[in-house]
DNA sequence: ACGCACATGTAAGCAGTTACATGATTTG
DNA sequence: CAAATCATGTAACTGCTTACATGTGCGT
């Protein structure tokens, strides 16, 4: 069975963008640029870098550095086979999007806890949004000023930016809306709350696009 | 070090909702109700069910069924310690939301592949949205008719519904918008494309909410 | 009677994480 | 010059997935 190793291909993509990278540079780049849609620990990047060499997708060279006893640093560059593999992968169908939201799980089970537990879960989704906003503000400004790393790729990176900005906005709005919704419970009896719930479902569904036809 | 085992607590939440469950019922429930924000394979549910017993959170009883050689089926119910643990967990801070979108990774690296590769990546995000819409339409109708399983929890489940509906809508809109954006490239030179990219970033940022003050 | 799907798991293996190690560099 | 931080990894562990096993019931 062949596991797809998306992370390995993410690495391969970076290797193709510049002639040579150290493992730490790769780890930093993944952490800075991909963490919101492909979050991986640095140790994973180190392991995948070695694996890429084993697979023949990259070449490595161990360089000694200034200090005598300093740990040797490994520098990677992509191979012809790596470029070939990358093109094949880019042409293959992407895996589906995966969302993991523990806060939403807590909301689902909210009746088993307190209302304050629920409020905290809703709040934490708002915090997620805030973090995204604050990073996006900085990155976005760089693009506007033309000083971003990989500024040459704005035409495609803008799409990623737009996605993440949209995600942050939607998430932020949900959190605010939900906070107000829970606040509105005070003084409601269970039937009124149930009615409010049905009303919320109805409003959500009203925004669905018309079903597209299959042709 | 203590791993949080969110999946185990998700299970515990289900166990608290009904007096008794078979492992397969638990797996089905997680697959149906949680798969869009906490997707886990059935085999994981089987393993966590056993682990819950080992931790003292649940009790299990192995029942024999009709046929002689039929595999024995295990029935689980929550313990007092399990209810206690569940309350503690619900009061603890949730982990941050994690998004994994391979399609977005492909968009980021799109310059290394063909424009059609990029189109397919964008399209696949639209497909994700369509699947969510089709499930949400069915589930939503049940809530409106009052026939949903766990209808008593509409007042909180509506929040989860609203989140997923919003996610589907945002995702769908991004896919359409991005398709049009890429289509607009025909006949543009690289500078014009870069300018279009910067314009997209600018429009995305314009929608950011004002930064909240820390008090 | 035969084939197929379903129910109820088990087994093997990989991807990913946290924790730690070690010397260099910077900083107060 | 001691303390904190950084660079560059390694080690140990675990959650999760895919693939498989085995027997039952059902449709035809």
PDB file of C-alpha atoms in Angstrom, chain A residues 4 6-7 9-10 12-14 16-17 33-40 83 86-114 117-118 120-122 124-126 128 130 132-134 136-141 143-144 151-172 174 176-179 181-182 185 190 193-194 196-202 204-205 207-209 211-212, chain B residues 4 6-7 9-10 12-14 16-17 33-40 83 86-114 117-118 120-122 124-126 128 130 132-134 136-141 143-144 151-172 174 176-179 181-182 185 190 193-194 196-202 204-205 207-209 211-212:
ATOM      1  CA  UNK A   4       0.671   9.586  -0.179  1.00  0.00           C
ATOM      2  CA  UNK A   6       1.664  15.052   1.302  1.00  0.00           C
ATOM      3  CA  UNK A   7       4.261  16.505   3.625  1.00  0.00           C
ATOM      4  CA  UNK A   9       5.594  16.666  -1.572  1.00  0.00           C
ATOM      5  CA  UNK A  10       5.214  19.975   0.228  1.00  0.00           C
ATOM      6  CA  UNK A  12       9.617  18.887  -2.679  1.00  0.00           C
ATOM      7  CA  UNK A  13       7.719  21.988  -3.713  1.00  0.00           C
ATOM      8  CA  UNK A  14       9.905  24.176  -1.540  1.00  0.00           C
ATOM      9  CA  UNK A  16      11.953  23.348  -6.350  1.00  0.00           C
ATOM     10  CA  UNK A  17      11.627  27.049  -5.514  1.00  0.00           C
ATOM     11  CA  UNK A  33       3.890  29.820   5.235  1.00  0.00           C
ATOM     12  CA  UNK A  34       1.962  26.615   5.536  1.00  0.00           C
ATOM     13  CA  UNK A  35       1.052  26.253   9.161  1.00  0.00           C
ATOM     14  CA  UNK A  36      -2.533  27.404   8.742  1.00  0.00           C
ATOM     15  CA  UNK A  37      -3.435  24.831   6.122  1.00  0.00           C
ATOM     16  CA  UNK A  38      -0.719  22.177   6.517  1.00  0.00           C
ATOM     17  CA  UNK A  39       0.621  22.326  10.059  1.00  0.00           C
ATOM     18  CA  UNK A  40       3.597  20.071  10.781  1.00  0.00           C
ATOM     19  CA  UNK A  83      11.157  17.554 -10.201  1.00  0.00           C
ATOM     20  CA  UNK A  86       6.588  16.882  -8.197  1.00  0.00           C
ATOM     21  CA  UNK A  87       4.978  17.407 -11.584  1.00  0.00           C
ATOM     22  CA  UNK A  88       3.229  14.050 -11.342  1.00  0.00           C
ATOM     23  CA  UNK A  89       1.947  14.853  -7.894  1.00  0.00           C
ATOM     24  CA  UNK A  90       0.675  18.280  -8.908  1.00  0.00           C
ATOM     25  CA  UNK A  91      -1.297  16.614 -11.694  1.00  0.00           C
ATOM     26  CA  UNK A  92      -2.859  14.059  -9.326  1.00  0.00           C
ATOM     27  CA  UNK A  93      -6.173  14.676  -7.554  1.00  0.00           C
ATOM     28  CA  UNK A  94      -5.899  16.458  -4.179  1.00  0.00           C
ATOM     29  CA  UNK A  95      -7.161  14.868  -0.998  1.00  0.00           C
ATOM     30  CA  UNK A  96     -10.251  16.361   0.555  1.00  0.00           C
ATOM     31  CA  UNK A  97     -10.094  19.170   3.061  1.00  0.00           C
ATOM     32  CA  UNK A  98     -10.022  18.077   6.689  1.00  0.00           C
ATOM     33  CA  UNK A  99     -11.257  20.255   9.496  1.00  0.00           C
ATOM     34  CA  UNK A 100     -10.589  19.358  13.120  1.00  0.00           C
ATOM     35  CA  UNK A 101     -12.418  21.561  15.533  1.00  0.00           C
ATOM     36  CA  UNK A 102     -12.463  20.322  19.088  1.00  0.00           C
ATOM     37  CA  UNK A 103     -14.438  23.389  20.122  1.00  0.00           C
ATOM     38  CA  UNK A 104     -17.280  22.287  17.876  1.00  0.00           C
ATOM     39  CA  UNK A 105     -17.275  18.888  19.554  1.00  0.00           C
ATOM     40  CA  UNK A 106     -17.693  20.625  22.878  1.00  0.00           C
ATOM     41  CA  UNK A 107     -20.565  22.650  21.475  1.00  0.00           C
ATOM     42  CA  UNK A 108     -22.256  19.473  20.311  1.00  0.00           C
ATOM     43  CA  UNK A 109     -21.997  18.032  23.818  1.00  0.00           C
ATOM     44  CA  UNK A 110     -22.708  21.334  25.555  1.00  0.00           C
ATOM     45  CA  UNK A 111     -25.795  20.054  27.329  1.00  0.00           C
ATOM     46  CA  UNK A 112     -23.583  17.781  29.401  1.00  0.00           C
ATOM     47  CA  UNK A 113     -21.599  20.723  30.779  1.00  0.00           C
ATOM     48  CA  UNK A 114     -22.277  24.247  31.914  1.00  0.00           C
ATOM     49  CA  UNK A 117     -18.163  25.818  29.219  1.00  0.00           C
ATOM     50  CA  UNK A 118     -20.114  26.490  26.050  1.00  0.00           C
ATOM     51  CA  UNK A 120     -15.538  29.285  26.431  1.00  0.00           C
ATOM     52  CA  UNK A 121     -15.724  26.913  23.473  1.00  0.00           C
ATOM     53  CA  UNK A 122     -17.300  29.644  21.342  1.00  0.00           C
ATOM     54  CA  UNK A 124     -11.853  29.837  21.618  1.00  0.00           C
ATOM     55  CA  UNK A 125     -13.058  29.763  18.020  1.00  0.00           C
ATOM     56  CA  UNK A 126     -12.925  33.544  18.077  1.00  0.00           C
ATOM     57  CA  UNK A 128      -8.411  31.071  16.461  1.00  0.00           C
ATOM     58  CA  UNK A 130      -7.885  36.508  15.845  1.00  0.00           C
ATOM     59  CA  UNK A 132      -5.183  34.199  11.795  1.00  0.00           C
ATOM     60  CA  UNK A 133      -6.119  37.846  11.368  1.00  0.00           C
ATOM     61  CA  UNK A 134      -3.009  39.073  13.077  1.00  0.00           C
ATOM     62  CA  UNK A 136      -2.643  37.733   7.792  1.00  0.00           C
ATOM     63  CA  UNK A 137      -2.441  41.465   8.462  1.00  0.00           C
ATOM     64  CA  UNK A 138       1.339  41.337   8.491  1.00  0.00           C
ATOM     65  CA  UNK A 139       1.687  39.046   5.514  1.00  0.00           C
ATOM     66  CA  UNK A 140      -0.901  40.983   3.536  1.00  0.00           C
ATOM     67  CA  UNK A 141       0.880  44.262   4.120  1.00  0.00           C
ATOM     68  CA  UNK A 143       2.336  41.773  -0.425  1.00  0.00           C
ATOM     69  CA  UNK A 144       0.814  45.221  -0.831  1.00  0.00           C
ATOM     70  CA  UNK A 151       6.577  38.195  -4.143  1.00  0.00           C
ATOM     71  CA  UNK A 152       6.920  36.859  -7.697  1.00  0.00           C
ATOM     72  CA  UNK A 153       4.218  34.347  -6.857  1.00  0.00           C
ATOM     73  CA  UNK A 154       1.625  36.899  -5.701  1.00  0.00           C
ATOM     74  CA  UNK A 155      -0.689  35.934  -8.479  1.00  0.00           C
ATOM     75  CA  UNK A 156      -1.190  32.473  -6.949  1.00  0.00           C
ATOM     76  CA  UNK A 157      -0.377  33.185  -3.320  1.00  0.00           C
ATOM     77  CA  UNK A 158      -3.130  35.787  -3.300  1.00  0.00           C
ATOM     78  CA  UNK A 159      -5.575  32.894  -3.686  1.00  0.00           C
ATOM     79  CA  UNK A 160      -4.242  31.224  -0.564  1.00  0.00           C
ATOM     80  CA  UNK A 161      -4.350  34.537   1.227  1.00  0.00           C
ATOM     81  CA  UNK A 162      -7.941  35.061   0.166  1.00  0.00           C
ATOM     82  CA  UNK A 163      -8.910  31.623   1.444  1.00  0.00           C
ATOM     83  CA  UNK A 164      -7.362  32.121   4.848  1.00  0.00           C
ATOM     84  CA  UNK A 165      -8.762  35.630   5.167  1.00  0.00           C
ATOM     85  CA  UNK A 166     -12.186  34.277   4.300  1.00  0.00           C
ATOM     86  CA  UNK A 167     -11.829  31.474   6.808  1.00  0.00           C
ATOM     87  CA  UNK A 168     -10.836  33.910   9.532  1.00  0.00           C
ATOM     88  CA  UNK A 169     -13.746  36.175   8.710  1.00  0.00           C
ATOM     89  CA  UNK A 170     -16.301  33.401   8.696  1.00  0.00           C
ATOM     90  CA  UNK A 171     -14.929  31.957  11.927  1.00  0.00           C
ATOM     91  CA  UNK A 172     -14.893  35.326  13.624  1.00  0.00           C
ATOM     92  CA  UNK A 174     -19.684  32.697  13.778  1.00  0.00           C
ATOM     93  CA  UNK A 176     -19.774  36.690  17.577  1.00  0.00           C
ATOM     94  CA  UNK A 177     -23.126  35.472  16.305  1.00  0.00           C
ATOM     95  CA  UNK A 178     -23.033  32.445  18.584  1.00  0.00           C
ATOM     96  CA  UNK A 179     -22.085  34.463  21.605  1.00  0.00           C
ATOM     97  CA  UNK A 181     -27.293  33.573  20.495  1.00  0.00           C
ATOM     98  CA  UNK A 182     -26.255  32.019  23.811  1.00  0.00           C
ATOM     99  CA  UNK A 185     -31.061  32.282  26.284  1.00  0.00           C
ATOM    100  CA  UNK A 190     -36.604  25.049  26.924  1.00  0.00           C
ATOM    101  CA  UNK A 193     -34.680  27.739  23.116  1.00  0.00           C
ATOM    102  CA  UNK A 194     -35.657  24.886  20.852  1.00  0.00           C
ATOM    103  CA  UNK A 196     -34.576  29.629  18.555  1.00  0.00           C
ATOM    104  CA  UNK A 197     -32.464  26.659  17.474  1.00  0.00           C
ATOM    105  CA  UNK A 198     -34.840  25.765  14.673  1.00  0.00           C
ATOM    106  CA  UNK A 199     -34.843  29.409  13.631  1.00  0.00           C
ATOM    107  CA  UNK A 200     -31.067  29.403  13.424  1.00  0.00           C
ATOM    108  CA  UNK A 201     -31.073  26.266  11.283  1.00  0.00           C
ATOM    109  CA  UNK A 202     -33.647  27.863   8.992  1.00  0.00           C
ATOM    110  CA  UNK A 204     -28.455  28.978   7.826  1.00  0.00           C
ATOM    111  CA  UNK A 205     -30.210  26.911   5.204  1.00  0.00           C
ATOM    112  CA  UNK A 207     -28.154  30.934   2.490  1.00  0.00           C
ATOM    113  CA  UNK A 208     -27.466  27.661   0.695  1.00  0.00           C
ATOM    114  CA  UNK A 209     -26.866  28.093  -3.029  1.00  0.00           C
ATOM    115  CA  UNK A 211     -28.283  22.893  -6.073  1.00  0.00           C
ATOM    116  CA  UNK A 212     -26.203  22.765  -9.188  1.00  0.00           C
TER     117      UNK A 212
ATOM    118  CA  UNK B   4      -5.489  14.704  25.680  1.00  0.00           C
ATOM    119  CA  UNK B   6     -10.057  14.150  22.367  1.00  0.00           C
ATOM    120  CA  UNK B   7     -11.486  11.133  20.598  1.00  0.00           C
ATOM    121  CA  UNK B   9     -13.775  12.254  25.327  1.00  0.00           C
ATOM    122  CA  UNK B  10     -15.974  12.455  22.258  1.00  0.00           C
ATOM    123  CA  UNK B  12     -17.507   9.619  26.585  1.00  0.00           C
ATOM    124  CA  UNK B  13     -19.897  12.348  25.494  1.00  0.00           C
ATOM    125  CA  UNK B  14     -21.884   9.893  23.408  1.00  0.00           C
ATOM    126  CA  UNK B  16     -23.439  10.038  28.478  1.00  0.00           C
ATOM    127  CA  UNK B  17     -26.291  10.671  26.044  1.00  0.00           C
ATOM    128  CA  UNK B  33     -22.554  13.326  13.326  1.00  0.00           C
ATOM    129  CA  UNK B  34     -18.969  14.279  13.849  1.00  0.00           C
ATOM    130  CA  UNK B  35     -17.169  13.442  10.677  1.00  0.00           C
ATOM    131  CA  UNK B  36     -17.016  17.005   9.385  1.00  0.00           C
ATOM    132  CA  UNK B  37     -15.282  18.421  12.423  1.00  0.00           C
ATOM    133  CA  UNK B  38     -13.783  15.354  14.119  1.00  0.00           C
ATOM    134  CA  UNK B  39     -13.245  12.651  11.508  1.00  0.00           C
ATOM    135  CA  UNK B  40     -12.076   9.290  12.845  1.00  0.00           C
ATOM    136  CA  UNK B  83     -19.294  11.301  33.987  1.00  0.00           C
ATOM    137  CA  UNK B  86     -16.439  14.314  31.134  1.00  0.00           C
ATOM    138  CA  UNK B  87     -17.414  17.308  33.241  1.00  0.00           C
ATOM    139  CA  UNK B  88     -13.773  18.086  33.940  1.00  0.00           C
ATOM    140  CA  UNK B  89     -12.921  17.863  30.278  1.00  0.00           C
ATOM    141  CA  UNK B  90     -15.803  20.088  29.222  1.00  0.00           C
ATOM    142  CA  UNK B  91     -14.538  22.704  31.659  1.00  0.00           C
ATOM    143  CA  UNK B  92     -10.964  22.545  30.307  1.00  0.00           C
ATOM    144  CA  UNK B  93      -9.772  24.801  27.471  1.00  0.00           C
ATOM    145  CA  UNK B  94     -10.342  23.432  23.951  1.00  0.00           C
ATOM    146  CA  UNK B  95      -7.470  22.840  21.567  1.00  0.00           C
ATOM    147  CA  UNK B  96      -7.187  25.181  18.625  1.00  0.00           C
ATOM    148  CA  UNK B  97      -8.902  24.494  15.334  1.00  0.00           C
ATOM    149  CA  UNK B  98      -6.817  22.640  12.771  1.00  0.00           C
ATOM    150  CA  UNK B  99      -7.400  22.933   9.069  1.00  0.00           C
ATOM    151  CA  UNK B 100      -5.689  20.600   6.632  1.00  0.00           C
ATOM    152  CA  UNK B 101      -6.202  21.570   3.044  1.00  0.00           C
ATOM    153  CA  UNK B 102      -3.971  19.824   0.577  1.00  0.00           C
ATOM    154  CA  UNK B 103      -5.622  21.708  -2.245  1.00  0.00           C
ATOM    155  CA  UNK B 104      -4.360  24.973  -0.786  1.00  0.00           C
ATOM    156  CA  UNK B 105      -0.845  23.560  -0.724  1.00  0.00           C
ATOM    157  CA  UNK B 106      -1.174  22.821  -4.415  1.00  0.00           C
ATOM    158  CA  UNK B 107      -2.366  26.350  -5.039  1.00  0.00           C
ATOM    159  CA  UNK B 108       0.651  27.722  -3.209  1.00  0.00           C
ATOM    160  CA  UNK B 109       2.943  25.673  -5.459  1.00  0.00           C
ATOM    161  CA  UNK B 110       0.850  26.191  -8.565  1.00  0.00           C
ATOM    162  CA  UNK B 111       3.647  27.884 -10.513  1.00  0.00           C
ATOM    163  CA  UNK B 112       5.514  24.593 -10.550  1.00  0.00           C
ATOM    164  CA  UNK B 113       2.682  22.825 -12.346  1.00  0.00           C
ATOM    165  CA  UNK B 114       0.174  23.615 -15.075  1.00  0.00           C
ATOM    166  CA  UNK B 117      -3.522  21.484 -12.149  1.00  0.00           C
ATOM    167  CA  UNK B 118      -4.427  24.708 -10.400  1.00  0.00           C
ATOM    168  CA  UNK B 120      -8.406  21.084 -10.486  1.00  0.00           C
ATOM    169  CA  UNK B 121      -7.205  22.073  -7.020  1.00  0.00           C
ATOM    170  CA  UNK B 122      -9.712  24.913  -6.919  1.00  0.00           C
ATOM    171  CA  UNK B 124     -11.732  20.058  -5.492  1.00  0.00           C
ATOM    172  CA  UNK B 125     -12.379  22.658  -2.823  1.00  0.00           C
ATOM    173  CA  UNK B 126     -15.739  23.267  -4.466  1.00  0.00           C
ATOM    174  CA  UNK B 128     -15.701  19.521  -0.590  1.00  0.00           C
ATOM    175  CA  UNK B 130     -20.850  20.403  -2.276  1.00  0.00           C
ATOM    176  CA  UNK B 132     -21.093  19.350   3.007  1.00  0.00           C
ATOM    177  CA  UNK B 133     -24.084  21.084   1.458  1.00  0.00           C
ATOM    178  CA  UNK B 134     -25.735  17.844   0.482  1.00  0.00           C
ATOM    179  CA  UNK B 136     -26.375  19.571   5.632  1.00  0.00           C
ATOM    180  CA  UNK B 137     -29.503  19.839   3.505  1.00  0.00           C
ATOM    181  CA  UNK B 138     -30.730  16.485   4.740  1.00  0.00           C
ATOM    182  CA  UNK B 139     -29.796  17.017   8.353  1.00  0.00           C
ATOM    183  CA  UNK B 140     -31.200  20.542   8.345  1.00  0.00           C
ATOM    184  CA  UNK B 141     -34.545  19.370   6.991  1.00  0.00           C
ATOM    185  CA  UNK B 143     -34.316  19.593  12.365  1.00  0.00           C
ATOM    186  CA  UNK B 144     -36.930  21.778  10.719  1.00  0.00           C
ATOM    187  CA  UNK B 151     -33.875  16.760  18.433  1.00  0.00           C
ATOM    188  CA  UNK B 152     -33.952  17.742  22.112  1.00  0.00           C
ATOM    189  CA  UNK B 153     -30.526  19.257  21.627  1.00  0.00           C
ATOM    190  CA  UNK B 154     -31.481  21.535  18.711  1.00  0.00           C
ATOM    191  CA  UNK B 155     -30.688  24.579  20.735  1.00  0.00           C
ATOM    192  CA  UNK B 156     -26.982  23.671  20.793  1.00  0.00           C
ATOM    193  CA  UNK B 157     -26.743  21.512  17.695  1.00  0.00           C
ATOM    194  CA  UNK B 158     -28.024  24.433  15.666  1.00  0.00           C
ATOM    195  CA  UNK B 159     -24.749  26.169  16.471  1.00  0.00           C
ATOM    196  CA  UNK B 160     -22.765  23.308  15.000  1.00  0.00           C
ATOM    197  CA  UNK B 161     -25.057  23.292  11.993  1.00  0.00           C
ATOM    198  CA  UNK B 162     -24.582  27.014  11.523  1.00  0.00           C
ATOM    199  CA  UNK B 163     -20.807  26.624  11.641  1.00  0.00           C
ATOM    200  CA  UNK B 164     -20.724  23.872   9.055  1.00  0.00           C
ATOM    201  CA  UNK B 165     -23.186  25.651   6.812  1.00  0.00           C
ATOM    202  CA  UNK B 166     -21.058  28.777   7.025  1.00  0.00           C
ATOM    203  CA  UNK B 167     -17.913  26.812   6.264  1.00  0.00           C
ATOM    204  CA  UNK B 168     -19.545  25.239   3.228  1.00  0.00           C
ATOM    205  CA  UNK B 169     -20.755  28.598   1.990  1.00  0.00           C
ATOM    206  CA  UNK B 170     -17.402  30.296   2.406  1.00  0.00           C
ATOM    207  CA  UNK B 171     -15.602  27.393   0.760  1.00  0.00           C
ATOM    208  CA  UNK B 172     -18.021  27.306  -2.142  1.00  0.00           C
ATOM    209  CA  UNK B 174     -13.966  30.912  -2.651  1.00  0.00           C
ATOM    210  CA  UNK B 176     -16.223  30.124  -7.618  1.00  0.00           C
ATOM    211  CA  UNK B 177     -14.366  33.379  -7.086  1.00  0.00           C
ATOM    212  CA  UNK B 178     -11.007  31.708  -7.645  1.00  0.00           C
ATOM    213  CA  UNK B 179     -12.163  29.958 -10.776  1.00  0.00           C
ATOM    214  CA  UNK B 181      -9.860  34.825 -11.112  1.00  0.00           C
ATOM    215  CA  UNK B 182      -7.819  32.168 -12.891  1.00  0.00           C
ATOM    216  CA  UNK B 185      -5.557  35.380 -16.603  1.00  0.00           C
ATOM    217  CA  UNK B 190       2.972  38.501 -15.788  1.00  0.00           C
ATOM    218  CA  UNK B 193      -1.278  39.017 -13.144  1.00  0.00           C
ATOM    219  CA  UNK B 194       0.840  40.306 -10.299  1.00  0.00           C
ATOM    220  CA  UNK B 196      -4.441  41.291 -10.092  1.00  0.00           C
ATOM    221  CA  UNK B 197      -2.925  39.327  -7.219  1.00  0.00           C
ATOM    222  CA  UNK B 198      -2.191  42.440  -5.224  1.00  0.00           C
ATOM    223  CA  UNK B 199      -5.720  43.634  -5.913  1.00  0.00           C
ATOM    224  CA  UNK B 200      -7.129  40.405  -4.543  1.00  0.00           C
ATOM    225  CA  UNK B 201      -5.049  40.720  -1.394  1.00  0.00           C
ATOM    226  CA  UNK B 202      -6.254  44.287  -0.988  1.00  0.00           C
ATOM    227  CA  UNK B 204      -9.470  40.463   1.174  1.00  0.00           C
ATOM    228  CA  UNK B 205      -7.867  42.738   3.730  1.00  0.00           C
ATOM    229  CA  UNK B 207     -12.989  42.907   4.916  1.00  0.00           C
ATOM    230  CA  UNK B 208     -10.927  42.462   8.085  1.00  0.00           C
ATOM    231  CA  UNK B 209     -12.680  43.650  11.215  1.00  0.00           C
ATOM    232  CA  UNK B 211      -8.461  45.162  15.492  1.00  0.00           C
ATOM    233  CA  UNK B 212      -9.975  44.689  18.899  1.00  0.00           C
TER     234      UNK B 212
END
